[in-house]
mmCIF file of C-alpha atoms in Angstrom:
data_model
loop_
_atom_site.group_PDB
_atom_site.id
_atom_site.type_symbol
_atom_site.label_atom_id
_atom_site.label_comp_id
_atom_site.label_asym_id
_atom_site.label_seq_id
_atom_site.Cartn_x
_atom_site.Cartn_y
_atom_site.Cartn_z
ATOM 1 C CA MET A 1 -11.453 35.899 -47.611
ATOM 2 C CA ARG A 2 -14.089 33.168 -47.938
ATOM 3 C CA ILE A 3 -12.723 30.745 -50.531
ATOM 4 C CA GLY A 4 -14.803 28.018 -52.121
ATOM 5 C CA MET A 5 -12.622 25.219 -53.459
ATOM 6 C CA VAL A 6 -14.149 22.871 -56.039
ATOM 7 C CA LEU A 7 -12.869 19.361 -56.782
ATOM 8 C CA GLU A 8 -14.773 16.968 -59.045
ATOM 9 C CA THR A 9 -13.337 13.804 -57.509
ATOM 10 C CA PRO A 10 -14.137 12.512 -53.991
ATOM 11 C CA PHE A 11 -12.090 13.847 -51.080
ATOM 12 C CA PRO A 12 -10.105 12.619 -49.260
ATOM 13 C CA PRO A 13 -7.574 11.838 -50.573
ATOM 14 C CA ASP A 14 -5.974 14.675 -52.532
ATOM 15 C CA ILE A 15 -2.617 15.746 -51.138
ATOM 16 C CA ARG A 16 -2.399 18.988 -53.120
ATOM 17 C CA VAL A 17 -5.878 20.163 -52.171
ATOM 18 C CA GLU A 18 -5.261 19.384 -48.504
ATOM 19 C CA LYS A 19 -1.953 21.258 -48.392
ATOM 20 C CA GLU A 20 -3.408 24.295 -50.133
ATOM 21 C CA MET A 21 -6.342 24.418 -47.730
ATOM 22 C CA ARG A 22 -3.953 24.273 -44.754
ATOM 23 C CA ALA A 23 -1.757 27.013 -46.237
ATOM 24 C CA LEU A 24 -4.726 29.309 -46.838
ATOM 25 C CA ARG A 25 -6.132 28.674 -43.371
ATOM 26 C CA ALA A 26 -2.735 29.537 -41.859
ATOM 27 C CA GLY A 27 -2.925 32.797 -43.821
ATOM 28 C CA GLY A 28 -6.247 33.702 -42.207
ATOM 29 C CA HIS A 29 -8.619 32.623 -44.971
ATOM 30 C CA ASP A 30 -11.850 30.666 -44.543
ATOM 31 C CA VAL A 31 -11.824 27.646 -46.905
ATOM 32 C CA THR A 32 -14.739 25.323 -47.709
ATOM 33 C CA LEU A 33 -14.474 22.457 -50.191
ATOM 34 C CA LEU A 34 -17.149 21.192 -52.577
ATOM 35 C CA CYS A 35 -16.143 17.809 -53.969
ATOM 36 C CA GLY A 36 -17.435 14.600 -55.509
ATOM 37 C CA HIS A 37 -19.081 11.887 -53.446
ATOM 38 C CA ARG A 38 -17.972 8.311 -52.839
ATOM 39 C CA GLU A 39 -20.328 5.639 -51.538
ATOM 40 C CA GLY A 40 -20.290 5.658 -47.756
ATOM 41 C CA GLN A 41 -19.185 9.283 -47.389
ATOM 42 C CA LEU A 42 -21.282 11.907 -45.618
ATOM 43 C CA LEU A 43 -22.726 14.690 -47.754
ATOM 44 C CA GLU A 44 -21.376 17.216 -45.259
ATOM 45 C CA GLU A 45 -18.727 16.858 -42.585
ATOM 46 C CA GLU A 46 -15.814 18.546 -40.899
ATOM 47 C CA TYR A 47 -12.389 17.262 -41.951
ATOM 48 C CA ASP A 48 -9.301 18.577 -40.141
ATOM 49 C CA ARG A 49 -11.381 21.642 -39.135
ATOM 50 C CA PHE A 50 -12.410 22.282 -42.762
ATOM 51 C CA ARG A 51 -16.013 22.094 -43.893
ATOM 52 C CA ILE A 52 -16.470 19.554 -46.681
ATOM 53 C CA VAL A 53 -19.603 19.535 -48.861
ATOM 54 C CA ARG A 54 -20.047 16.578 -51.211
ATOM 55 C CA PHE A 55 -22.125 16.506 -54.369
ATOM 56 C CA ARG A 56 -23.761 13.199 -55.260
ATOM 57 C CA GLU A 57 -24.568 13.342 -58.963
ATOM 58 C CA PRO A 58 -28.174 12.360 -59.743
ATOM 59 C CA VAL A 59 -28.986 9.100 -61.521
ATOM 60 C CA GLU A 60 -30.225 10.069 -64.983
ATOM 61 C CA GLY A 61 -32.512 8.348 -67.439
ATOM 62 C CA THR A 62 -31.243 7.593 -70.941
ATOM 63 C CA ILE A 63 -32.831 10.662 -72.556
ATOM 64 C CA ASN A 64 -31.613 13.107 -69.896
ATOM 65 C CA LYS A 65 -28.190 11.523 -69.895
ATOM 66 C CA ALA A 66 -27.889 11.942 -73.681
ATOM 67 C CA ALA A 67 -29.150 15.539 -73.513
ATOM 68 C CA ASN A 68 -26.697 16.463 -70.758
ATOM 69 C CA LEU A 69 -23.854 14.777 -72.634
ATOM 70 C CA LEU A 70 -24.558 16.866 -75.733
ATOM 71 C CA HIS A 71 -24.897 20.001 -73.599
ATOM 72 C CA HIS A 72 -21.506 19.248 -72.053
ATOM 73 C CA TRP A 73 -19.961 18.727 -75.497
ATOM 74 C CA ALA A 74 -21.443 21.957 -76.882
ATOM 75 C CA THR A 75 -20.675 24.201 -73.875
ATOM 76 C CA ALA A 76 -18.000 22.316 -71.839
ATOM 77 C CA ARG A 77 -20.322 22.888 -68.853
ATOM 78 C CA LYS A 78 -21.900 20.200 -66.675
ATOM 79 C CA ARG A 79 -25.502 21.051 -65.815
ATOM 80 C CA ALA A 80 -25.794 19.202 -62.511
ATOM 81 C CA TRP A 81 -22.456 20.482 -61.253
ATOM 82 C CA GLU A 82 -23.273 24.039 -62.331
ATOM 83 C CA GLN A 83 -26.353 24.080 -60.135
ATOM 84 C CA ALA A 84 -24.452 22.454 -57.263
ATOM 85 C CA VAL A 85 -21.575 24.961 -57.470
ATOM 86 C CA GLU A 86 -23.920 27.955 -57.564
ATOM 87 C CA THR A 87 -25.919 26.695 -54.568
ATOM 88 C CA PHE A 88 -22.674 25.972 -52.690
ATOM 89 C CA ALA A 89 -21.211 29.404 -53.484
ATOM 90 C CA GLN A 90 -24.338 31.237 -52.388
ATOM 91 C CA LYS A 91 -24.883 29.259 -49.171
ATOM 92 C CA SER A 92 -21.211 29.527 -48.193
ATOM 93 C CA ARG A 93 -21.096 33.200 -49.272
ATOM 94 C CA VAL A 94 -17.806 32.555 -51.061
ATOM 95 C CA GLU A 95 -15.811 35.510 -52.357
ATOM 96 C CA ALA A 96 -13.656 33.457 -54.774
ATOM 97 C CA LEU A 97 -13.965 30.087 -56.511
ATOM 98 C CA HIS A 98 -10.769 28.010 -56.586
ATOM 99 C CA VAL A 99 -11.267 25.164 -59.061
ATOM 100 C CA HIS A 100 -8.942 22.166 -59.232
ATOM 101 C CA ASP A 101 -8.241 20.724 -62.707
ATOM 102 C CA LEU A 102 -9.652 21.606 -66.102
ATOM 103 C CA PRO A 103 -12.939 19.614 -66.382
ATOM 104 C CA LEU A 104 -14.985 21.847 -64.063
ATOM 105 C CA VAL A 105 -13.430 25.198 -64.996
ATOM 106 C CA PRO A 106 -15.992 26.142 -67.718
ATOM 107 C CA THR A 107 -18.834 25.166 -65.361
ATOM 108 C CA CYS A 108 -17.430 27.252 -62.519
ATOM 109 C CA LEU A 109 -16.614 30.162 -64.839
ATOM 110 C CA ALA A 110 -20.315 30.442 -65.681
ATOM 111 C CA VAL A 111 -21.146 30.555 -61.956
ATOM 112 C CA SER A 112 -18.387 33.041 -61.122
ATOM 113 C CA ARG A 113 -19.593 35.453 -63.809
ATOM 114 C CA ARG A 114 -23.187 35.296 -62.603
ATOM 115 C CA LEU A 115 -22.138 35.848 -58.993
ATOM 116 C CA LYS A 116 -19.436 38.400 -59.945
ATOM 117 C CA ILE A 117 -16.663 36.673 -58.018
ATOM 118 C CA PRO A 118 -13.147 35.792 -59.280
ATOM 119 C CA LEU A 119 -12.236 32.308 -60.492
ATOM 120 C CA ILE A 120 -8.842 30.710 -59.867
ATOM 121 C CA PHE A 121 -7.948 27.764 -62.110
ATOM 122 C CA ASP A 122 -5.616 25.348 -60.297
ATOM 123 C CA MET A 123 -3.981 23.445 -63.159
ATOM 124 C CA HIS A 124 -2.652 20.196 -61.701
ATOM 125 C CA GLU A 125 -1.557 18.937 -65.116
ATOM 126 C CA ILE A 126 -1.891 19.535 -68.855
ATOM 127 C CA TYR A 127 -5.206 17.797 -69.263
ATOM 128 C CA PRO A 128 -5.335 17.449 -73.093
ATOM 129 C CA VAL A 129 -1.910 15.812 -73.128
ATOM 130 C CA MET A 130 -2.927 13.480 -70.316
ATOM 131 C CA ILE A 131 -5.999 12.443 -72.348
ATOM 132 C CA ARG A 132 -3.773 11.666 -75.344
ATOM 133 C CA GLY A 133 -1.588 9.436 -73.191
ATOM 134 C CA ARG A 134 -4.350 7.259 -71.791
ATOM 135 C CA MET A 135 -4.327 3.570 -72.694
ATOM 136 C CA PRO A 136 -7.545 1.552 -73.137
ATOM 137 C CA THR A 137 -7.993 -1.006 -70.358
ATOM 138 C CA ALA A 138 -9.753 -4.355 -70.327
ATOM 139 C CA ILE A 139 -13.476 -3.484 -70.228
ATOM 140 C CA GLY A 140 -16.721 -5.046 -71.374
ATOM 141 C CA LEU A 141 -18.537 -4.484 -74.688
ATOM 142 C CA ARG A 142 -21.071 -2.016 -73.278
ATOM 143 C CA GLN A 143 -18.341 0.037 -71.636
ATOM 144 C CA LYS A 144 -16.328 -0.035 -74.886
ATOM 145 C CA LEU A 145 -19.303 1.332 -76.824
ATOM 146 C CA ASN A 146 -19.856 4.073 -74.246
ATOM 147 C CA SER A 147 -16.159 4.849 -74.171
ATOM 148 C CA GLY A 148 -16.085 5.061 -77.975
ATOM 149 C CA VAL A 149 -18.879 7.645 -78.047
ATOM 150 C CA HIS A 150 -17.288 9.582 -75.209
ATOM 151 C CA SER A 151 -13.843 9.571 -76.860
ATOM 152 C CA LEU A 152 -15.344 10.771 -80.145
ATOM 153 C CA LEU A 153 -17.127 13.708 -78.501
ATOM 154 C CA PHE A 154 -14.435 14.611 -75.968
ATOM 155 C CA SER A 155 -11.311 14.163 -78.064
ATOM 156 C CA PRO A 156 -7.901 15.624 -77.143
ATOM 157 C CA GLY A 157 -8.594 18.377 -79.680
ATOM 158 C CA TRP A 158 -11.827 19.225 -77.861
ATOM 159 C CA TRP A 159 -9.910 19.434 -74.590
ATOM 160 C CA ASP A 160 -7.305 21.684 -76.275
ATOM 161 C CA SER A 161 -10.023 24.218 -77.086
ATOM 162 C CA VAL A 162 -11.484 23.965 -73.560
ATOM 163 C CA GLU A 163 -8.056 24.609 -72.051
ATOM 164 C CA ARG A 164 -7.427 27.626 -74.322
ATOM 165 C CA ARG A 165 -10.700 29.237 -73.268
ATOM 166 C CA ALA A 166 -10.166 28.363 -69.603
ATOM 167 C CA VAL A 167 -6.736 29.990 -69.334
ATOM 168 C CA GLN A 168 -7.932 33.064 -71.220
ATOM 169 C CA HIS A 169 -11.009 33.665 -69.068
ATOM 170 C CA ALA A 170 -9.876 32.553 -65.594
ATOM 171 C CA ASP A 171 -9.000 35.491 -63.344
ATOM 172 C CA HIS A 172 -5.850 33.736 -62.163
ATOM 173 C CA ILE A 173 -4.082 30.450 -62.893
ATOM 174 C CA VAL A 174 -2.121 28.286 -60.468
ATOM 175 C CA VAL A 175 0.417 25.803 -61.895
ATOM 176 C CA VAL A 176 2.615 23.198 -60.210
ATOM 177 C CA ILE A 177 5.992 23.991 -61.786
ATOM 178 C CA GLU A 178 7.836 26.820 -63.537
ATOM 179 C CA GLU A 179 7.877 24.913 -66.838
ATOM 180 C CA SER A 180 4.079 24.934 -66.877
ATOM 181 C CA LYS A 181 4.049 28.710 -66.373
ATOM 182 C CA GLU A 182 6.464 29.133 -69.285
ATOM 183 C CA ARG A 183 4.160 27.046 -71.486
ATOM 184 C CA LEU A 184 1.183 29.292 -70.673
ATOM 185 C CA ILE A 185 3.237 32.420 -71.407
ATOM 186 C CA ARG A 186 4.058 30.933 -74.837
ATOM 187 C CA MET A 187 0.287 30.526 -75.301
ATOM 188 C CA GLY A 188 -0.092 34.284 -74.788
ATOM 189 C CA ILE A 189 -1.102 34.357 -71.103
ATOM 190 C CA ALA A 190 0.392 37.220 -69.076
ATOM 191 C CA GLY A 191 2.981 36.061 -66.546
ATOM 192 C CA GLU A 192 1.445 38.131 -63.733
ATOM 193 C CA LYS A 193 -1.749 36.096 -64.114
ATOM 194 C CA ILE A 194 0.088 32.862 -63.216
ATOM 195 C CA SER A 195 1.333 31.638 -59.816
ATOM 196 C CA VAL A 196 3.617 28.649 -59.309
ATOM 197 C CA VAL A 197 2.520 26.550 -56.314
ATOM 198 C CA LEU A 198 4.780 23.506 -56.138
ATOM 199 C CA ASN A 199 3.622 20.039 -55.143
ATOM 200 C CA ALA A 200 6.100 20.531 -52.308
ATOM 201 C CA GLU A 201 5.876 18.664 -49.032
ATOM 202 C CA ASP A 202 5.009 19.954 -45.589
ATOM 203 C CA ILE A 203 8.199 18.337 -44.345
ATOM 204 C CA ASP A 204 7.635 18.599 -40.596
ATOM 205 C CA SER A 205 4.107 17.180 -40.846
ATOM 206 C CA PHE A 206 5.245 14.413 -43.191
ATOM 207 C CA LEU A 207 8.168 13.376 -40.998
ATOM 208 C CA ALA A 208 5.945 13.500 -37.896
ATOM 209 C CA ILE A 209 3.750 10.654 -39.181
ATOM 210 C CA PRO A 210 4.192 7.818 -36.626
ATOM 211 C CA GLU A 211 6.704 5.080 -37.365
ATOM 212 C CA GLN A 212 5.416 1.688 -38.493
ATOM 213 C CA PRO A 213 8.429 -0.625 -38.012
ATOM 214 C CA ALA A 214 6.481 -3.742 -38.990
ATOM 215 C CA ILE A 215 6.348 -2.555 -42.601
ATOM 216 C CA ALA A 216 10.104 -1.954 -42.810
ATOM 217 C CA GLU A 217 10.765 -5.296 -41.123
ATOM 218 C CA LYS A 218 8.596 -7.055 -43.696
ATOM 219 C CA TYR A 219 10.933 -6.004 -46.518
ATOM 220 C CA SER A 220 14.302 -6.125 -44.754
ATOM 221 C CA GLY A 221 17.217 -8.213 -45.919
ATOM 222 C CA ASP A 222 17.115 -7.408 -49.638
ATOM 223 C CA PHE A 223 18.107 -4.484 -51.837
ATOM 224 C CA MET A 224 14.697 -2.908 -52.243
ATOM 225 C CA VAL A 225 13.925 -0.589 -55.155
ATOM 226 C CA GLY A 226 10.626 1.234 -54.626
ATOM 227 C CA TYR A 227 7.971 3.129 -56.549
ATOM 228 C CA VAL A 228 5.061 4.959 -54.871
ATOM 229 C CA GLY A 229 2.207 6.323 -56.975
ATOM 230 C CA GLY A 230 -0.528 5.525 -59.438
ATOM 231 C CA VAL A 231 -0.555 2.410 -61.589
ATOM 232 C CA ASP A 232 -3.083 4.010 -63.863
ATOM 233 C CA ASN A 233 -1.529 5.011 -67.196
ATOM 234 C CA PRO A 234 1.514 4.413 -69.411
ATOM 235 C CA ASN A 235 3.053 7.771 -68.446
ATOM 236 C CA ARG A 236 4.121 6.158 -65.165
ATOM 237 C CA GLY A 237 6.763 4.141 -67.049
ATOM 238 C CA LEU A 238 6.401 1.043 -64.877
ATOM 239 C CA GLU A 239 6.826 -1.439 -67.731
ATOM 240 C CA ASN A 240 10.265 0.018 -68.348
ATOM 241 C CA LEU A 241 11.142 -0.336 -64.657
ATOM 242 C CA VAL A 242 10.018 -3.984 -64.559
ATOM 243 C CA ARG A 243 12.116 -4.761 -67.655
ATOM 244 C CA ALA A 244 15.143 -3.240 -65.901
ATOM 245 C CA LEU A 245 14.876 -5.750 -63.049
ATOM 246 C CA PRO A 246 16.530 -8.771 -64.778
ATOM 247 C CA LEU A 247 19.519 -6.543 -65.615
ATOM 248 C CA LEU A 248 19.725 -5.474 -61.982
ATOM 249 C CA LEU A 249 19.539 -9.058 -60.757
ATOM 250 C CA ASP A 250 22.622 -9.903 -62.825
ATOM 251 C CA ARG A 251 24.614 -7.339 -60.817
ATOM 252 C CA ILE A 252 22.768 -7.244 -57.476
ATOM 253 C CA PRO A 253 21.144 -10.679 -56.972
ATOM 254 C CA GLY A 254 19.190 -9.632 -53.866
ATOM 255 C CA THR A 255 17.222 -6.904 -55.655
ATOM 256 C CA ARG A 256 13.441 -6.739 -55.280
ATOM 257 C CA LEU A 257 11.003 -4.194 -56.655
ATOM 258 C CA LEU A 258 8.245 -2.794 -54.415
ATOM 259 C CA ILE A 259 5.307 -1.078 -56.186
ATOM 260 C CA VAL A 260 3.064 0.869 -53.795
ATOM 261 C CA GLY A 261 -0.122 2.036 -55.491
ATOM 262 C CA ASP A 262 -2.944 0.782 -57.650
ATOM 263 C CA GLY A 263 -4.899 1.517 -60.794
ATOM 264 C CA PRO A 264 -6.296 0.068 -64.026
ATOM 265 C CA LEU A 265 -2.842 -0.609 -65.491
ATOM 266 C CA ARG A 266 -1.913 -3.008 -62.694
ATOM 267 C CA PRO A 267 -3.122 -6.199 -64.508
ATOM 268 C CA THR A 268 -0.893 -5.252 -67.464
ATOM 269 C CA ILE A 269 2.130 -4.789 -65.198
ATOM 270 C CA GLU A 270 1.397 -8.020 -63.323
ATOM 271 C CA ALA A 271 1.136 -9.913 -66.631
ATOM 272 C CA LEU A 272 4.544 -8.557 -67.672
ATOM 273 C CA VAL A 273 6.051 -9.577 -64.312
ATOM 274 C CA ASN A 274 4.724 -13.130 -64.760
ATOM 275 C CA LYS A 275 5.885 -13.287 -68.385
ATOM 276 C CA LEU A 276 9.436 -12.357 -67.325
ATOM 277 C CA GLY A 277 9.386 -14.883 -64.464
ATOM 278 C CA LEU A 278 9.768 -12.168 -61.828
ATOM 279 C CA SER A 279 6.778 -12.919 -59.608
ATOM 280 C CA GLU A 280 9.024 -13.640 -56.607
ATOM 281 C CA LYS A 281 11.012 -10.456 -57.161
ATOM 282 C CA VAL A 282 8.190 -7.911 -57.569
ATOM 283 C CA ILE A 283 5.858 -7.004 -54.706
ATOM 284 C CA PHE A 284 2.551 -5.223 -55.363
ATOM 285 C CA ALA A 285 1.557 -3.553 -52.101
ATOM 286 C CA GLY A 286 -1.541 -2.011 -53.681
ATOM 287 C CA TRP A 287 -3.176 1.175 -52.456
ATOM 288 C CA VAL A 288 -2.147 2.149 -48.924
ATOM 289 C CA PRO A 289 -3.390 4.960 -46.635
ATOM 290 C CA PHE A 290 -1.275 8.107 -46.760
ATOM 291 C CA ASN A 291 -0.103 7.620 -43.159
ATOM 292 C CA GLU A 292 1.612 4.386 -44.273
ATOM 293 C CA VAL A 293 3.462 5.951 -47.220
ATOM 294 C CA PRO A 294 6.521 7.055 -45.182
ATOM 295 C CA ALA A 295 6.952 3.532 -43.805
ATOM 296 C CA TYR A 296 6.985 2.045 -47.303
ATOM 297 C CA VAL A 297 9.461 4.654 -48.557
ATOM 298 C CA LYS A 298 11.688 3.963 -45.536
ATOM 299 C CA ALA A 299 11.588 0.250 -46.425
ATOM 300 C CA VAL A 300 13.391 0.799 -49.742
ATOM 301 C CA GLN A 301 17.017 1.668 -50.421
ATOM 302 C CA VAL A 302 16.451 3.451 -53.750
ATOM 303 C CA ALA A 303 13.266 5.260 -54.773
ATOM 304 C CA VAL A 304 12.348 5.573 -58.444
ATOM 305 C CA ILE A 305 10.390 7.949 -60.690
ATOM 306 C CA PRO A 306 10.371 6.073 -64.033
ATOM 307 C CA HIS A 307 7.889 8.343 -65.851
ATOM 308 C CA ILE A 308 7.867 8.520 -69.626
ATOM 309 C CA ILE A 309 9.422 11.739 -70.950
ATOM 310 C CA ASN A 310 6.805 13.780 -72.830
ATOM 311 C CA GLU A 311 4.971 17.106 -72.803
ATOM 312 C CA HIS A 312 2.809 16.037 -69.890
ATOM 313 C CA THR A 313 5.580 14.892 -67.538
ATOM 314 C CA ASN A 314 7.850 17.802 -68.523
ATOM 315 C CA HIS A 315 5.217 20.252 -67.250
ATOM 316 C CA THR A 316 4.290 18.740 -63.899
ATOM 317 C CA ILE A 317 6.016 17.498 -60.756
ATOM 318 C CA PRO A 318 5.077 14.471 -58.622
ATOM 319 C CA HIS A 319 4.550 14.751 -54.854
ATOM 320 C CA LYS A 320 6.563 11.586 -54.381
ATOM 321 C CA LEU A 321 9.783 13.344 -55.440
ATOM 322 C CA PHE A 322 9.650 15.583 -52.355
ATOM 323 C CA GLN A 323 8.576 12.691 -50.131
ATOM 324 C CA TYR A 324 11.495 10.541 -51.292
ATOM 325 C CA ILE A 325 13.963 13.391 -50.674
ATOM 326 C CA ALA A 326 12.496 14.266 -47.254
ATOM 327 C CA LEU A 327 13.048 10.676 -46.123
ATOM 328 C CA GLY A 328 16.667 10.746 -47.272
ATOM 329 C CA LYS A 329 16.345 8.261 -50.118
ATOM 330 C CA PRO A 330 18.525 8.425 -53.235
ATOM 331 C CA VAL A 331 16.223 8.989 -56.193
ATOM 332 C CA VAL A 332 16.591 7.518 -59.680
ATOM 333 C CA ALA A 333 14.456 9.317 -62.241
ATOM 334 C CA SER A 334 13.776 9.790 -65.920
ATOM 335 C CA ASN A 335 15.302 12.841 -67.580
ATOM 336 C CA ILE A 336 12.243 15.030 -66.964
ATOM 337 C CA ALA A 337 13.095 18.742 -66.901
ATOM 338 C CA PRO A 338 11.595 19.799 -63.536
ATOM 339 C CA VAL A 339 12.617 16.565 -61.776
ATOM 340 C CA ARG A 340 16.176 16.894 -63.080
ATOM 341 C CA ARG A 341 16.360 20.513 -61.894
ATOM 342 C CA ILE A 342 15.231 19.652 -58.356
ATOM 343 C CA LEU A 343 17.519 16.620 -58.107
ATOM 344 C CA ASP A 344 20.432 18.799 -59.253
ATOM 345 C CA ASP A 345 19.527 21.403 -56.609
ATOM 346 C CA THR A 346 19.285 18.914 -53.757
ATOM 347 C CA GLY A 347 21.962 16.427 -54.853
ATOM 348 C CA ALA A 348 19.400 13.744 -54.073
ATOM 349 C CA GLY A 349 19.654 11.419 -57.002
ATOM 350 C CA ILE A 350 20.669 10.195 -60.413
ATOM 351 C CA ILE A 351 19.011 10.815 -63.783
ATOM 352 C CA ALA A 352 18.878 7.729 -66.018
ATOM 353 C CA ARG A 353 21.204 8.099 -69.019
ATOM 354 C CA GLU A 354 18.393 7.056 -71.331
ATOM 355 C CA TRP A 355 14.756 6.070 -70.960
ATOM 356 C CA SER A 356 15.224 2.333 -71.334
ATOM 357 C CA PRO A 357 15.589 -0.757 -69.114
ATOM 358 C CA GLN A 358 19.359 -0.473 -69.540
ATOM 359 C CA GLY A 359 19.349 3.215 -68.594
ATOM 360 C CA PHE A 360 17.393 2.582 -65.402
ATOM 361 C CA ALA A 361 19.405 -0.480 -64.441
ATOM 362 C CA GLU A 362 22.652 1.497 -64.780
ATOM 363 C CA ALA A 363 21.307 4.418 -62.730
ATOM 364 C CA ILE A 364 20.018 2.151 -59.929
ATOM 365 C CA ILE A 365 23.385 0.352 -59.820
ATOM 366 C CA GLN A 366 25.089 3.767 -59.489
ATOM 367 C CA ALA A 367 22.751 4.664 -56.623
ATOM 368 C CA HIS A 368 23.565 1.329 -54.955
ATOM 369 C CA GLU A 369 27.291 2.038 -55.289
ATOM 370 C CA ARG A 370 26.846 5.528 -53.769
ATOM 371 C CA LEU A 371 25.061 3.983 -50.799
ATOM 372 C CA GLN A 372 27.780 1.341 -50.364
ATOM 373 C CA SER A 373 30.569 3.938 -50.505
ATOM 374 C CA GLY A 374 28.858 6.395 -48.152
ATOM 375 C CA ALA A 375 28.755 9.082 -50.852
ATOM 376 C CA HIS A 376 25.019 9.620 -50.438
ATOM 377 C CA ASP A 377 24.274 12.451 -47.982
ATOM 378 C CA PRO A 378 20.633 12.409 -46.789
ATOM 379 C CA GLN A 379 21.163 15.240 -44.273
ATOM 380 C CA LYS A 380 22.401 17.595 -46.976
ATOM 381 C CA GLN A 381 19.513 16.803 -49.321
ATOM 382 C CA GLU A 382 16.953 17.358 -46.554
ATOM 383 C CA ALA A 383 18.540 20.703 -45.671
ATOM 384 C CA VAL A 384 18.299 21.946 -49.273
ATOM 385 C CA LEU A 385 14.755 20.600 -49.514
ATOM 386 C CA ARG A 386 13.722 22.588 -46.438
ATOM 387 C CA ALA A 387 15.404 25.758 -47.680
ATOM 388 C CA LYS A 388 13.991 25.770 -51.224
ATOM 389 C CA TYR A 389 11.104 23.319 -51.481
ATOM 390 C CA GLY A 390 9.398 23.204 -48.095
ATOM 391 C CA PHE A 391 5.852 24.211 -47.211
ATOM 392 C CA GLN A 392 6.656 27.867 -47.909
ATOM 393 C CA ALA A 393 6.804 26.922 -51.614
ATOM 394 C CA VAL A 394 3.087 26.141 -51.292
ATOM 395 C CA SER A 395 1.954 28.824 -48.867
ATOM 396 C CA GLU A 396 3.763 31.973 -49.967
ATOM 397 C CA PRO A 397 2.597 32.039 -53.631
ATOM 398 C CA LEU A 398 -0.980 31.188 -52.588
ATOM 399 C CA LEU A 399 -1.141 33.902 -49.969
ATOM 400 C CA GLN A 400 0.357 36.431 -52.373
ATOM 401 C CA LEU A 401 -2.257 35.462 -54.973
ATOM 402 C CA TYR A 402 -5.141 36.012 -52.570
ATOM 403 C CA ARG A 403 -3.649 39.291 -51.353
ATOM 404 C CA SER A 404 -3.714 40.455 -54.974
ATOM 405 C CA LEU A 405 -7.436 39.649 -55.199
#
């Protein structure tokens, strides 16, 4: 089948999109990706033997911009993208549109109905809940005014209605975790219309990434606690993790915290680190290329998922969980339903007793004690990961879905 994937953001990177494309190719499908454009990227290129087409949104005058904004608010469709998707689908002769994330689903639905091809909605997260959880960042007056208008038009309630229509009208829905499927069933969506495609890891490919000993050497000698991921919204729970550090230092004086990732919340986290006098104990590595991620995870003794517990985090699963487990690290995590279930299955970690600095400090100390006593078993956790949460957790549901089409 000729599958046209659509992603609004620039690519690369997007780990989930890349893994799904590889899984579908292995199943004999022809996959082409239409995605957003970043300065310096080619409008068309081959990436890992996939054809990538990038859409550079046109610069609009004030009147056109206002008209398109109102059109988007009234219809949930984006005019420029709608034309781009239709042109892409026709030129590539796609037989199905596979759309990642909610914002472009209404746009692509309009195209799929005109071209009489099925639409698959790949729901990475619960978008309305994510919108509710966003925190304003330090921006200028003009941006604040624009943001105010945008927030008024595209409120969480507006996104709720867009999501309801999207899940009703999509031909099939892909979710990242069983809990998300259960939520859609409670919304009245038939279970057979939903496939669970985990954010699982292609373990062999991930572990085959070349060693970079210089990174591990850079952080040797201390008890390193590590976080890998976005520093982009409060749901990440990083403030809580930073506040746990003084409690850890009382028990394990050599502790340091390594934060690998970047985003608009970083200045807030850095300000907290300075306020608590922890600047020598917290390392901000910033954004790193994906091929360096394993080296940074290997550099830490305990890996952490400190996410806030809410509707959003209870219905998604982070890639980093599977990466941490694949590399044999003990994981300390918030009491998030899908994370807890997978850690229980693999025996790979400890759930914090409560979502607080004290709860995380206690759990990290327990992980440290397990490492010291030899109770942690990385071989066992990798074996369970391979058996239940390897690449087949991505490929098999996807291939079954496309067989059904």
